[in-house]
Short mmCIF file of C-alpha atoms in Angstrom, two decimals:
data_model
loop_
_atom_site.label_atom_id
_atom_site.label_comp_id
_atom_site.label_asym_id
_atom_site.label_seq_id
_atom_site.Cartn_x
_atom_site.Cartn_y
_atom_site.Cartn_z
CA UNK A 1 45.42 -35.74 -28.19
CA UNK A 2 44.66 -32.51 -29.52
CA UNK A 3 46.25 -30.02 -27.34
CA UNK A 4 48.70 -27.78 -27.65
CA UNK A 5 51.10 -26.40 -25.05
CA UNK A 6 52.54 -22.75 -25.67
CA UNK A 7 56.24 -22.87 -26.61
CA UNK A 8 58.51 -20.03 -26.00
CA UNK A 9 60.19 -18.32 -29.34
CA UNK A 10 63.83 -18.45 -29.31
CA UNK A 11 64.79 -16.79 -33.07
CA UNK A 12 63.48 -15.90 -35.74
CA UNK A 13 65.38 -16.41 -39.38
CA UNK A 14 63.71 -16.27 -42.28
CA UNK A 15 60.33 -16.91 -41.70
CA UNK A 16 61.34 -19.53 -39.66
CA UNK A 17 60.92 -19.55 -35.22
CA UNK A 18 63.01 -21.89 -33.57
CA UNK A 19 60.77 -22.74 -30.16
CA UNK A 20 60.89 -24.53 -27.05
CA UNK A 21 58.67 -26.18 -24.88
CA UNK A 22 59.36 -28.80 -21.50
CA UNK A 23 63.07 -28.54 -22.93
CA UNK A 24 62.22 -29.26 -26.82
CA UNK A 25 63.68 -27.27 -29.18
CA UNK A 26 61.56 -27.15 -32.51
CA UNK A 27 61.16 -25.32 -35.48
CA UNK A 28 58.20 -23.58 -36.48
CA UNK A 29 57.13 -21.95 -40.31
CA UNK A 30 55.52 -18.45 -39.01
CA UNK A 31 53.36 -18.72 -42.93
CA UNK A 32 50.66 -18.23 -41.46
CA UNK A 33 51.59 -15.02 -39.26
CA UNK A 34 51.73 -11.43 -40.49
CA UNK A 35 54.26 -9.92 -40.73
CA UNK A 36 56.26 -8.38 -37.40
CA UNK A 37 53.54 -10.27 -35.16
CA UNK A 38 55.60 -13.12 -33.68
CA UNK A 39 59.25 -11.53 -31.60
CA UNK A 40 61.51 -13.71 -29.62
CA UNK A 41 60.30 -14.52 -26.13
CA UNK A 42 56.55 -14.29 -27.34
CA UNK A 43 54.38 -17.97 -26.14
CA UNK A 44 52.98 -19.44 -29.79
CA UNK A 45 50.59 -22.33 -30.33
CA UNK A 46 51.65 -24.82 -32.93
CA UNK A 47 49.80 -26.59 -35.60
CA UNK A 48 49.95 -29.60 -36.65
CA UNK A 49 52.48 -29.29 -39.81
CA UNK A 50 54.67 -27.19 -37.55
CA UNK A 51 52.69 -23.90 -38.64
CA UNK A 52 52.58 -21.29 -35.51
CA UNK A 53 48.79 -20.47 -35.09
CA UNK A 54 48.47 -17.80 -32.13
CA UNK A 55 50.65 -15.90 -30.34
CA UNK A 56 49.56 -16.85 -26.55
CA UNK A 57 50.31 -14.02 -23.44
CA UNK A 58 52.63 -14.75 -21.15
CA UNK A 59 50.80 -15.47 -18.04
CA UNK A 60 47.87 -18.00 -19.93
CA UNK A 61 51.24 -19.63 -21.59
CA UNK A 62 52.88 -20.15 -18.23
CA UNK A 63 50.34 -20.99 -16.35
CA UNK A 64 48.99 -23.57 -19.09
CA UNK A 65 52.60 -25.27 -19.08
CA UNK A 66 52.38 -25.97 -14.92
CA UNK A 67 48.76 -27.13 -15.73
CA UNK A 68 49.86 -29.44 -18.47
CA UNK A 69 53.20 -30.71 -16.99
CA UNK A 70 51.78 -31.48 -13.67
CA UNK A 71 48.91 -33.31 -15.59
CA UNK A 72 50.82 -35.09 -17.59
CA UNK A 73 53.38 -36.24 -14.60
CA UNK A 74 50.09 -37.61 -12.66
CA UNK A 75 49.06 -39.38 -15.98
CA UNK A 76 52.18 -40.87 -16.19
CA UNK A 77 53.08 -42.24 -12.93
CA UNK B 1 60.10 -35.34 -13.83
CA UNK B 2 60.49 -34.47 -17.35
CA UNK B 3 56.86 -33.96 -18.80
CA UNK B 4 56.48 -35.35 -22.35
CA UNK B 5 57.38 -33.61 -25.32
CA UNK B 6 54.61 -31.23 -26.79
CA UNK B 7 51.49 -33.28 -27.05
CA UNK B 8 50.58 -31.72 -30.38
CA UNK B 9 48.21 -35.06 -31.96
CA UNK B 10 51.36 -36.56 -33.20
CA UNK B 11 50.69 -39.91 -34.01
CA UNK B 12 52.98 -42.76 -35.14
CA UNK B 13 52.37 -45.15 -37.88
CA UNK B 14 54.20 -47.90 -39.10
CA UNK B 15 53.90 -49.32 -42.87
CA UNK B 16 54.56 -52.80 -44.17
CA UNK B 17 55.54 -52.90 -47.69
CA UNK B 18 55.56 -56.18 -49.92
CA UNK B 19 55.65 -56.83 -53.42
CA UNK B 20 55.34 -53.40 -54.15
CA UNK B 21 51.84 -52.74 -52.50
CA UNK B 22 51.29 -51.41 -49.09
CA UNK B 23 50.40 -54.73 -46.99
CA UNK B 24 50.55 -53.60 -43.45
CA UNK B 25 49.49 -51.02 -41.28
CA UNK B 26 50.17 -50.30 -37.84
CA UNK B 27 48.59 -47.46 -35.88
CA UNK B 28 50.25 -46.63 -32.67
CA UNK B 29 48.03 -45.60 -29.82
CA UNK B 30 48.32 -42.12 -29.00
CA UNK B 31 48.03 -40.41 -25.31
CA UNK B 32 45.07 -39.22 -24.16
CA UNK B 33 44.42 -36.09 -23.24
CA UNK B 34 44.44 -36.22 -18.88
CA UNK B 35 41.44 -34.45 -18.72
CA UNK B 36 40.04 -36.09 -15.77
CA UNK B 37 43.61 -35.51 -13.95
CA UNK B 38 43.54 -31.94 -15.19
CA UNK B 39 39.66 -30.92 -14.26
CA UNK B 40 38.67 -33.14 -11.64
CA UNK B 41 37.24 -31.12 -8.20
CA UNK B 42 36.82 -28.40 -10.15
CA UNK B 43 33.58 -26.25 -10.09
CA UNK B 44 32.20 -26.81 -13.66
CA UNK B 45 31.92 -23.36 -14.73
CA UNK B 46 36.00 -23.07 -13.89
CA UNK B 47 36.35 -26.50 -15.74
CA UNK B 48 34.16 -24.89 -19.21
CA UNK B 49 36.52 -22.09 -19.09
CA UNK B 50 39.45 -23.94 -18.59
CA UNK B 51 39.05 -26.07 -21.72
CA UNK B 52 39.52 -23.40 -24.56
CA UNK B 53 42.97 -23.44 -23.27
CA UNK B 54 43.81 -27.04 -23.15
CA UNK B 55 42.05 -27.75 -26.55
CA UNK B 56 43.75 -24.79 -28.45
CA UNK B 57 43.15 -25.90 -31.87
CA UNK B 58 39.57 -26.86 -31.92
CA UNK B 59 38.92 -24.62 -28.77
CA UNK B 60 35.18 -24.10 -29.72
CA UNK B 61 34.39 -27.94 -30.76
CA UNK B 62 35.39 -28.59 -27.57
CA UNK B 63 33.94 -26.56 -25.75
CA UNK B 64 30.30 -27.04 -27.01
CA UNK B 65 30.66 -31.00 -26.62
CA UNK B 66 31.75 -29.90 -22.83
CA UNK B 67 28.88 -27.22 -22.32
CA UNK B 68 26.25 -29.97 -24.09
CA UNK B 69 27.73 -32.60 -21.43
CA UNK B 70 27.65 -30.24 -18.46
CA UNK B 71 24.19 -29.07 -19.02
CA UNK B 72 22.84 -32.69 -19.47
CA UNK B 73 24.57 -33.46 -16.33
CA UNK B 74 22.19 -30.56 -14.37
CA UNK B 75 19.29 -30.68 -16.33
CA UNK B 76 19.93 -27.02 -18.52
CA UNK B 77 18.23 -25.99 -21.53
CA UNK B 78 19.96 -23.61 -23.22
CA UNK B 79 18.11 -20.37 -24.58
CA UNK B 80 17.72 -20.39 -28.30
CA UNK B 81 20.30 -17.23 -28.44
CA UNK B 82 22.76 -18.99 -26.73
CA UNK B 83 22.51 -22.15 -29.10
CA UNK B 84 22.70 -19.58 -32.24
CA UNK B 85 26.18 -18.05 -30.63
CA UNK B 86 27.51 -21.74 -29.94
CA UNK B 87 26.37 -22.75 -33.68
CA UNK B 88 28.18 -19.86 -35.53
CA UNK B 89 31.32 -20.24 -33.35
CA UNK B 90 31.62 -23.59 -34.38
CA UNK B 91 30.78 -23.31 -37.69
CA UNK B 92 33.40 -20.53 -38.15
CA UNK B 93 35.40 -22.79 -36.29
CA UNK B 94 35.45 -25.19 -39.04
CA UNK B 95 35.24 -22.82 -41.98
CA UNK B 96 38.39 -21.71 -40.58
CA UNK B 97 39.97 -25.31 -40.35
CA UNK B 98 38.22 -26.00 -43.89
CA UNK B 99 40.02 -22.80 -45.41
CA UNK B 100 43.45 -23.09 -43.88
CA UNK B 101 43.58 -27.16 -45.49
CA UNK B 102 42.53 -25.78 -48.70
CA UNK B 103 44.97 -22.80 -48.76
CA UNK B 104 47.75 -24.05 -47.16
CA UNK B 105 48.49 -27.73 -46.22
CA UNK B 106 46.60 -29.49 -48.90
CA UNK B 107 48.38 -27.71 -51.45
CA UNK B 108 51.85 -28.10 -50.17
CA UNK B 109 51.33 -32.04 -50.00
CA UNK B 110 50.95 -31.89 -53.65
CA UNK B 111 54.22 -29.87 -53.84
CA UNK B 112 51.38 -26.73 -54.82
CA UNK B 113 52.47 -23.43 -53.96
CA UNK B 114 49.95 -22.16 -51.17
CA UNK B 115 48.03 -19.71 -50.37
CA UNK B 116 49.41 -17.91 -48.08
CA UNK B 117 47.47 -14.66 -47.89
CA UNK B 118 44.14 -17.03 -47.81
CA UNK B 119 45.51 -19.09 -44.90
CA UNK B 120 45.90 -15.60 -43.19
CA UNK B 121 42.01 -14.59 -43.73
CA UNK B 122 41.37 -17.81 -42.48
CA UNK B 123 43.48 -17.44 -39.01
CA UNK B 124 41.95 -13.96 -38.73
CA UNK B 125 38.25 -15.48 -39.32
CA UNK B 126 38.31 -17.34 -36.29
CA UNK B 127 40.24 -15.04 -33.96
CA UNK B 128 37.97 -11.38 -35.04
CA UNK B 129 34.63 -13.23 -34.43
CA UNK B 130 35.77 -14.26 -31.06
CA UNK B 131 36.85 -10.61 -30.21
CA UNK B 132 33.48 -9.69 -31.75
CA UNK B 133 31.20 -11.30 -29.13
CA UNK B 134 33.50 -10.54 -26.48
CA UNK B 135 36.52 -13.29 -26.34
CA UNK B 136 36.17 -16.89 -26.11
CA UNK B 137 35.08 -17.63 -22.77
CA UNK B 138 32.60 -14.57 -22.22
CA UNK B 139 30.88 -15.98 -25.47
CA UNK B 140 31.02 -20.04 -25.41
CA UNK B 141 30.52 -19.82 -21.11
CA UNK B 142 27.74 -21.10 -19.71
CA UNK B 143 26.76 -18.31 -17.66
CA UNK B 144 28.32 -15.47 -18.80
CA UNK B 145 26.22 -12.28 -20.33
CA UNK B 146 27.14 -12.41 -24.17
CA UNK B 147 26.80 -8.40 -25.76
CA UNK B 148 27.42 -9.48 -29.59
CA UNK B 149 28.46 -5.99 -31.73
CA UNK B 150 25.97 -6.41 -34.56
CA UNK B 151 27.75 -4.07 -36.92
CA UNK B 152 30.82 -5.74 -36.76
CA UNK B 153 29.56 -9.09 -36.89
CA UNK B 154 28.13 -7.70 -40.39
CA UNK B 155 31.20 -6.70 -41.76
CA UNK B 156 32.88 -10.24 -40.49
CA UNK B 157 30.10 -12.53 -42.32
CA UNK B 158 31.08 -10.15 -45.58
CA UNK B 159 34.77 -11.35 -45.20
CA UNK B 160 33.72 -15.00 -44.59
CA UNK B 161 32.10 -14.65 -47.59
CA UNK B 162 35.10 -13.31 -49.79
CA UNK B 163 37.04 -15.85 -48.36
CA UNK B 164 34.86 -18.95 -49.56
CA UNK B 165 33.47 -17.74 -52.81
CA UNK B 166 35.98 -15.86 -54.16
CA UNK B 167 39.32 -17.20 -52.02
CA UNK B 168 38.51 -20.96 -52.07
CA UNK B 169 35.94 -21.38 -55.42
CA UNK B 170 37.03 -18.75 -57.65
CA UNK B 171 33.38 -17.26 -58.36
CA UNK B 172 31.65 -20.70 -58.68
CA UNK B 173 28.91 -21.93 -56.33
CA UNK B 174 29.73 -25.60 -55.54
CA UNK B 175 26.25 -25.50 -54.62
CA UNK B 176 25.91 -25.40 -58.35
CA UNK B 177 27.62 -27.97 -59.74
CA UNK B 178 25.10 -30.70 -60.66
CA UNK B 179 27.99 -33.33 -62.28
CA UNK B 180 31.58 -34.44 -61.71
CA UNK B 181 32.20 -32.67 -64.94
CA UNK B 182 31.52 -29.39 -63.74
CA UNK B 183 33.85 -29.88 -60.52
CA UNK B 184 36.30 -31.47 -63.11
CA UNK B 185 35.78 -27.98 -65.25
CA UNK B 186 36.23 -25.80 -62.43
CA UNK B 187 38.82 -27.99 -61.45
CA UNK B 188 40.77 -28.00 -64.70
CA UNK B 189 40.50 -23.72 -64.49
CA UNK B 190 42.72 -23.38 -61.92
CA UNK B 191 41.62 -20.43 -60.45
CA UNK B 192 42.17 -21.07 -56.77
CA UNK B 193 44.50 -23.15 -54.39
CA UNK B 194 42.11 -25.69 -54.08
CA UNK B 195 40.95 -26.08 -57.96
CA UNK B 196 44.45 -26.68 -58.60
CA UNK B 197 44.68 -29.66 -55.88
CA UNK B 198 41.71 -31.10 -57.30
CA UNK B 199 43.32 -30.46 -60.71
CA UNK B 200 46.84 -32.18 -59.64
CA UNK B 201 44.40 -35.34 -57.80
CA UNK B 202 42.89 -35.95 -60.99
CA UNK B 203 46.22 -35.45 -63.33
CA UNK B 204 47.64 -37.93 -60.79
CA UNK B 205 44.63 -40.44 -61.38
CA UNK B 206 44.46 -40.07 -57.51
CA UNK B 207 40.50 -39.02 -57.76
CA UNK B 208 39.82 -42.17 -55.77
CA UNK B 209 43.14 -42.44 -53.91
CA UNK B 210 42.25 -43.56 -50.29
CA UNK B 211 38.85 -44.81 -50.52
CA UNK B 212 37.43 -47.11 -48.09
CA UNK B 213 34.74 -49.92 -47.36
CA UNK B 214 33.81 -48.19 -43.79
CA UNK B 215 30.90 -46.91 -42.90
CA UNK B 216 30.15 -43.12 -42.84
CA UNK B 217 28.76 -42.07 -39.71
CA UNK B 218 25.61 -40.89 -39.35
CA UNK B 219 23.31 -41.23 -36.61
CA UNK B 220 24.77 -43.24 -33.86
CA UNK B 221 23.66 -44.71 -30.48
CA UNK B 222 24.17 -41.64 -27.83
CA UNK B 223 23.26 -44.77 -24.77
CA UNK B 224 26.22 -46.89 -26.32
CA UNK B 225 28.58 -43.71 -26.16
CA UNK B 226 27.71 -42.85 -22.73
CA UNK B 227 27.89 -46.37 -21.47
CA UNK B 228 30.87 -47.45 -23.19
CA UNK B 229 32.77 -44.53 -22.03
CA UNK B 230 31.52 -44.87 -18.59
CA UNK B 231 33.00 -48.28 -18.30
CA UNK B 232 36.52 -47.73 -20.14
CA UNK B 233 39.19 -47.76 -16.82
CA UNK B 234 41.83 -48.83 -19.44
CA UNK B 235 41.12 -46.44 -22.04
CA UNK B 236 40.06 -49.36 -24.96
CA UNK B 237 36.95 -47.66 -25.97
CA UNK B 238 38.13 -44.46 -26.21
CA UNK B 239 41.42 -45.44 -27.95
CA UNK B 240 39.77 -48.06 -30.01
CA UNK B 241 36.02 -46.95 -30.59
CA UNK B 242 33.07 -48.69 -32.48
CA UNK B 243 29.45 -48.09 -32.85
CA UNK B 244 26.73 -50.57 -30.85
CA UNK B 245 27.15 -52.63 -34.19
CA UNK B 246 31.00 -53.44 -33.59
CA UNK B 247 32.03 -51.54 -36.39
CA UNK B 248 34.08 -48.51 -36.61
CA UNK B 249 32.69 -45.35 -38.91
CA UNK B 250 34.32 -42.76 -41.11
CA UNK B 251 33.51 -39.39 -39.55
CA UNK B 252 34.27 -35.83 -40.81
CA UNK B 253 33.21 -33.89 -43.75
CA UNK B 254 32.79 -36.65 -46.14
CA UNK B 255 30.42 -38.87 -43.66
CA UNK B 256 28.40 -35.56 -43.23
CA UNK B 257 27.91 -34.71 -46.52
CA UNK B 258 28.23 -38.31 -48.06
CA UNK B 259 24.25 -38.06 -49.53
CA UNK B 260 24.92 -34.45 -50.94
CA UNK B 261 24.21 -35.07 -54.61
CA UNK B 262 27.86 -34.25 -55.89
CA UNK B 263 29.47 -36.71 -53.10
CA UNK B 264 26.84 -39.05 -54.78
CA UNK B 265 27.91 -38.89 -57.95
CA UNK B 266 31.63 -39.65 -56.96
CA UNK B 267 31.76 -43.14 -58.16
CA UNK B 268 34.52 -43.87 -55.36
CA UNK B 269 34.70 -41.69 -52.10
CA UNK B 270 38.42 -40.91 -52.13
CA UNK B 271 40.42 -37.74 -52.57
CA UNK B 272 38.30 -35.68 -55.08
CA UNK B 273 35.24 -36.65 -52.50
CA UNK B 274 37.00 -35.72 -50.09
CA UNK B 275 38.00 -32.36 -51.01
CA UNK B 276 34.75 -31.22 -52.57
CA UNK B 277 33.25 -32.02 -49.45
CA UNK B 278 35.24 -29.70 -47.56
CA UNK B 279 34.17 -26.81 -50.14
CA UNK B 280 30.70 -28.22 -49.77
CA UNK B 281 30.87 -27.68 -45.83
CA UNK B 282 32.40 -24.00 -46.18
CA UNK B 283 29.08 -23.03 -48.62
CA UNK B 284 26.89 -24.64 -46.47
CA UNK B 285 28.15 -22.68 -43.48
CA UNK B 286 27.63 -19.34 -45.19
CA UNK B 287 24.36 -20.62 -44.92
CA UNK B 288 24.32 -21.64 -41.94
CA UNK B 289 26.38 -18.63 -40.23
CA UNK B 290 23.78 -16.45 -41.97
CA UNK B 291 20.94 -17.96 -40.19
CA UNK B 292 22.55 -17.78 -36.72
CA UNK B 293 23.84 -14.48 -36.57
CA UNK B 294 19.99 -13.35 -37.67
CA UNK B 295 19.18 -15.02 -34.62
CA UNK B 296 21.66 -13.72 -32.32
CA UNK B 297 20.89 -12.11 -29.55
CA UNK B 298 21.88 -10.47 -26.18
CA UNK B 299 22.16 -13.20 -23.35
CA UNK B 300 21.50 -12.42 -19.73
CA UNK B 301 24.48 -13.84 -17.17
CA UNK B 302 22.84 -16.99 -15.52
CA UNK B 303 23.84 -19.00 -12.21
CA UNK B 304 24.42 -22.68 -12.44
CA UNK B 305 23.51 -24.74 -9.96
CA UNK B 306 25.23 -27.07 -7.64
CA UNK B 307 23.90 -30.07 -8.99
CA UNK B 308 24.66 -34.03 -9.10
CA UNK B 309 24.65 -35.83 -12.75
CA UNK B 310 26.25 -37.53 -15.75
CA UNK B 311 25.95 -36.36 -19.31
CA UNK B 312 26.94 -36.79 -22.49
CA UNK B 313 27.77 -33.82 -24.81
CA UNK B 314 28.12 -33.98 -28.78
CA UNK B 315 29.98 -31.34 -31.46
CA UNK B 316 30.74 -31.61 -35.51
CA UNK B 317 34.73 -30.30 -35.38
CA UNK B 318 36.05 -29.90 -38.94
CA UNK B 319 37.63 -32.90 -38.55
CA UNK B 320 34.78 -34.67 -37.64
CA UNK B 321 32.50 -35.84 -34.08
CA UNK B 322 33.68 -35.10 -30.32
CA UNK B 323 31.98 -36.47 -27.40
CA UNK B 324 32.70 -35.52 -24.03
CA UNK B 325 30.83 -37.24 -20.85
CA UNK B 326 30.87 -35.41 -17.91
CA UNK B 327 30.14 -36.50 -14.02
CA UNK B 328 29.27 -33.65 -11.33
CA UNK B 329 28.75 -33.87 -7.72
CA UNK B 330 27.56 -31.05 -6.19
CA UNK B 331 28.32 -28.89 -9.02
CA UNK B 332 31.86 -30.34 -9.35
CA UNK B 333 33.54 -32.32 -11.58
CA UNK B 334 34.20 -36.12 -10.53
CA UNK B 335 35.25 -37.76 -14.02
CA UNK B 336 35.65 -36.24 -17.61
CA UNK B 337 36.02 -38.24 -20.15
CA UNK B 338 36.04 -37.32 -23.97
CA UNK B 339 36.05 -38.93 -27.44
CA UNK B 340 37.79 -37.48 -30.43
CA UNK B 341 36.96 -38.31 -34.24
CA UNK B 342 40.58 -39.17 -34.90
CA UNK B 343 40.61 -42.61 -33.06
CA UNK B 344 37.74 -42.94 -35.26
CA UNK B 345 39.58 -42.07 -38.48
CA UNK B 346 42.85 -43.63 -37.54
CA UNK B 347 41.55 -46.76 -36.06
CA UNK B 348 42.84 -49.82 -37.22
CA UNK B 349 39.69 -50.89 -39.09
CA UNK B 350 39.26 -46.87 -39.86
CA UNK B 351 39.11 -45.33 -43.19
CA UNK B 352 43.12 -44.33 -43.08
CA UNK B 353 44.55 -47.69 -42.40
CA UNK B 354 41.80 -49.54 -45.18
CA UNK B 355 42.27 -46.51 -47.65
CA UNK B 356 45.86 -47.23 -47.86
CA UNK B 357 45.93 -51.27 -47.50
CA UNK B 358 46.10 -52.79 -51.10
CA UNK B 359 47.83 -49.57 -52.75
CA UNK B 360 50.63 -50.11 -54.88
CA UNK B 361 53.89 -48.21 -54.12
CA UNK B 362 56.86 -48.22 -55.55
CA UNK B 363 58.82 -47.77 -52.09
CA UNK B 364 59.00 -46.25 -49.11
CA UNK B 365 59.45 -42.63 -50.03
CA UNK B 366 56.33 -43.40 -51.80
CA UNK B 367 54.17 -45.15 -49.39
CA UNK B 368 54.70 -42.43 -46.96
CA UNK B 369 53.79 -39.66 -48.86
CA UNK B 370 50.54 -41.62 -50.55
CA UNK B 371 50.12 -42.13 -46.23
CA UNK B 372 50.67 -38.26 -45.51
CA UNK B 373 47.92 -36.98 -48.02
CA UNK B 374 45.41 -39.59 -46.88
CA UNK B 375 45.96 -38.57 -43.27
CA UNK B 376 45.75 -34.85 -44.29
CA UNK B 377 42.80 -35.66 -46.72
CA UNK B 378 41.33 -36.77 -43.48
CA UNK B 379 42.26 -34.83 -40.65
CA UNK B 380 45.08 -32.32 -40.82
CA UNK B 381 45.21 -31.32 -37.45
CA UNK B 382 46.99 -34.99 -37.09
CA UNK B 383 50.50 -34.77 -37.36
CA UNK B 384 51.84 -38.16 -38.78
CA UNK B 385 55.15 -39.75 -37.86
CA UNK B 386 55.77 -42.14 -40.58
CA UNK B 387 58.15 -45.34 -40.52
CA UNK B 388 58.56 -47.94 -43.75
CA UNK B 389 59.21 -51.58 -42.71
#
């Protein structure tokens, strides 16, 4: 499935964003970011290969995770 | 309930090692994305502009396989200016996926520096032209007015070109190069990111690494998509997909571009193929981009009406074909169902699992990363968890 749910940055250390998403801490290489664009508490979209692609606003990241969760719940059950 | 952990098209594979050769293969199913849970009773133009958020990293692939299904469903043509816009989003789409392989992941699975400035231009590609024709869903929506800023689109076609001829080839035209030996030459210079992989794939002897028996896929039965997706209430089709012939296809840039006279020449369609197919795509949508953007123009808002139907829609992503099949009632959605090119890829009679079967490996460390750079060398928007038995 090619999706990819915004996850919340926690830190930043060298080059480096530890994020979380429906309680999953990760961490994420910010490579492909310039410099100063990514800060803690921004919503990012991962790529595959753990590479943070997009810095997502708050609201569309939010609202995206409710989508996604319930989604996934009703797949589920 | 605890939703899953981030969906991002991790999948799991399992590899059976004897003798020293990889014997086994085992692809485990990955979940679906719950699209029908997600945009069912939806009006479809909500739905269309819903989906550039689910499918975040091939937002506009996805979005013209949606827009193609949805106006099949009601009976839409699309105006020529509107087909231009959706054909140089997605082509900048996948110069952008193209670019950021050959800058940064390809190289670091051959323990290559990267590029890191060049996977940069390639992020910003995709994200200016967007902003350039007024964001995502104003530009890819199926109703919306589109104002494109010509200027600016000027100046963004002269950085796409940078960024392929000079970023990715070094100066050269792979247009050009008539022979292997010219690739190999270029190759052997050095003078870009993804020279030097192709350099390191042939210093490896890997030039043929990963090449398969399956089919590339060209033309296929649209009735046998549509129907077999129709009738799919446990998911086999679209988990385990094959063409109205039973057999499963290869699909990405190689199957495109497998009769381009340099793929031809490529005695073996394995990792050198592989790659100059990619730079072959990235030319050709210079091209391509070139073409559309002359025929760009201002598009008019539009209603959509409330109509009954079922269609099917079609996209190339970088990685290779999407489907999407669509049912309206009354102008809302009833079922969606989609496709993606990586059950193609990574199906068990797919070009990963029969690319890999038969290598020799000297153990597990091994097999894994030989199964890493032929699931990157395929799609590398896959994420691959990898286990040795």
């Amino acid at each position: 499935m090619c999706m990819a749910i915004p996850s919340e940055v926690l830190a930043i250390e060298n080059g480096m964003a530890t994020v979380e998403c429906f309680g999953v801490q990760r961490q994420a290489s910010l490579l492909m970011m310039d410099e100063g664009q990514v800060k803690v508490g921004d919503y990012v979209l991962i790529q595959a290969g753990g590479f943070v692609a997009e810095v997502v606003d708050r609201e569309t990241a939010l609202s995206t995770q409710a989508m996604m969760a319930e989604a996934l719940a009703n797949a589920a059950s | 309930m605890t939703p899953p952990a981030p969906p991002e098209g991790i999948l799991r594979v399992r590899l059976g090692l004897a003798g020293g050769r990889i014997e086994k293969i085992e692809i485990f199913e990955r979940p679906l994305a719950p699209l029908a849970q997600l945009l069912a009773g939806r009006e479809i133009a909500d739905a269309l502009a819903l989906l550039p958020r689910l499918f975040t990293l091939c937002p506009v692939a996805q979005s013209v396989a949606a827009l193609g299904a949805a106006e099949a469903a009601l009976g839409l043509r699309p105006k020529p200016q509107r087909r231009a816009l959706r054909t140089l989003l997605a082509l900048a789409e996948n110069l952008s996926e193209h670019a950021r392989h050959l800058s940064l992941d390809g190289p670091l699975a051959f323990g290559l520096p990267p590029d890191v400035d060049g996977a940069k231009a390639s992020r910003r590609l995709k994200t200016s032209l967007t902003s350039l024709l007024g964001g995502e869903a104003t530009a890819l929506g199926l109703t919306q007015a589109v104002r494109p800023d010509r200027r600016g689109l000027a100046g963004w076609l002269g950085a796409a070109k940078g960024l392929v001829r000079d970023g990715l080839m070094g100066g050269v035209d792979v247009e050009r190069m008539r022979s292997l030996d010219e690739a190999t030459a270029w190759a052997m210079e050095g003078r870009t990111t993804a020279a030097r992989m192709l350099r390191e794939a042939l210093a490896q002897g890997r030039q043929d690494f990963g090449a398969s028996s399956v089919a590339p896929m060209g033309v296929v039965d649209m009735d046998h998509i549509e129907r077999r997706l129709g009738c799919d209430a446990w998911r086999d089709f679209a988990t385990r997909p094959s063409d109205a012939l039973d057999r499963c296809l290869e699909t990405g840039p190689l199957a495109r571009q497998h009769e381009h006279p340099l793929i031809l020449r490529c005695e073996r369609r394995g990792l050198a193929a592989r790659l100059l197919a990619r730079l072959i795509e990235c030319s050709h949508a210079l091209a391509a981009m070139t073409a559309a953007l002359a025929m760009l123009d201002e598009c008019e808002a539009q209603d959509v009406p409330a109509g009954d139907g079922l269609g099917l829609g079609v996209a190339e992503a970088a990685r290779g074909r999407l489907f999407h099949r669509v049912v309206l009632e009354k102008g809302k959605v009833k079922d969606w169902r989609l496709l993606a090119p990586t059950e193609w890829n990574f199906h068990a009679k797919g070009p990963f699992a029969l690319g890999l079967i038969g290598l020799d490996a000297k153990d597990g460390a091994e097999a894994a990363k030989m199964a890493r750079i032929q699931g990157l060398a395929l799609d590398p928007c896959v994420g691959l968890e990898i286990e040795v038995a």
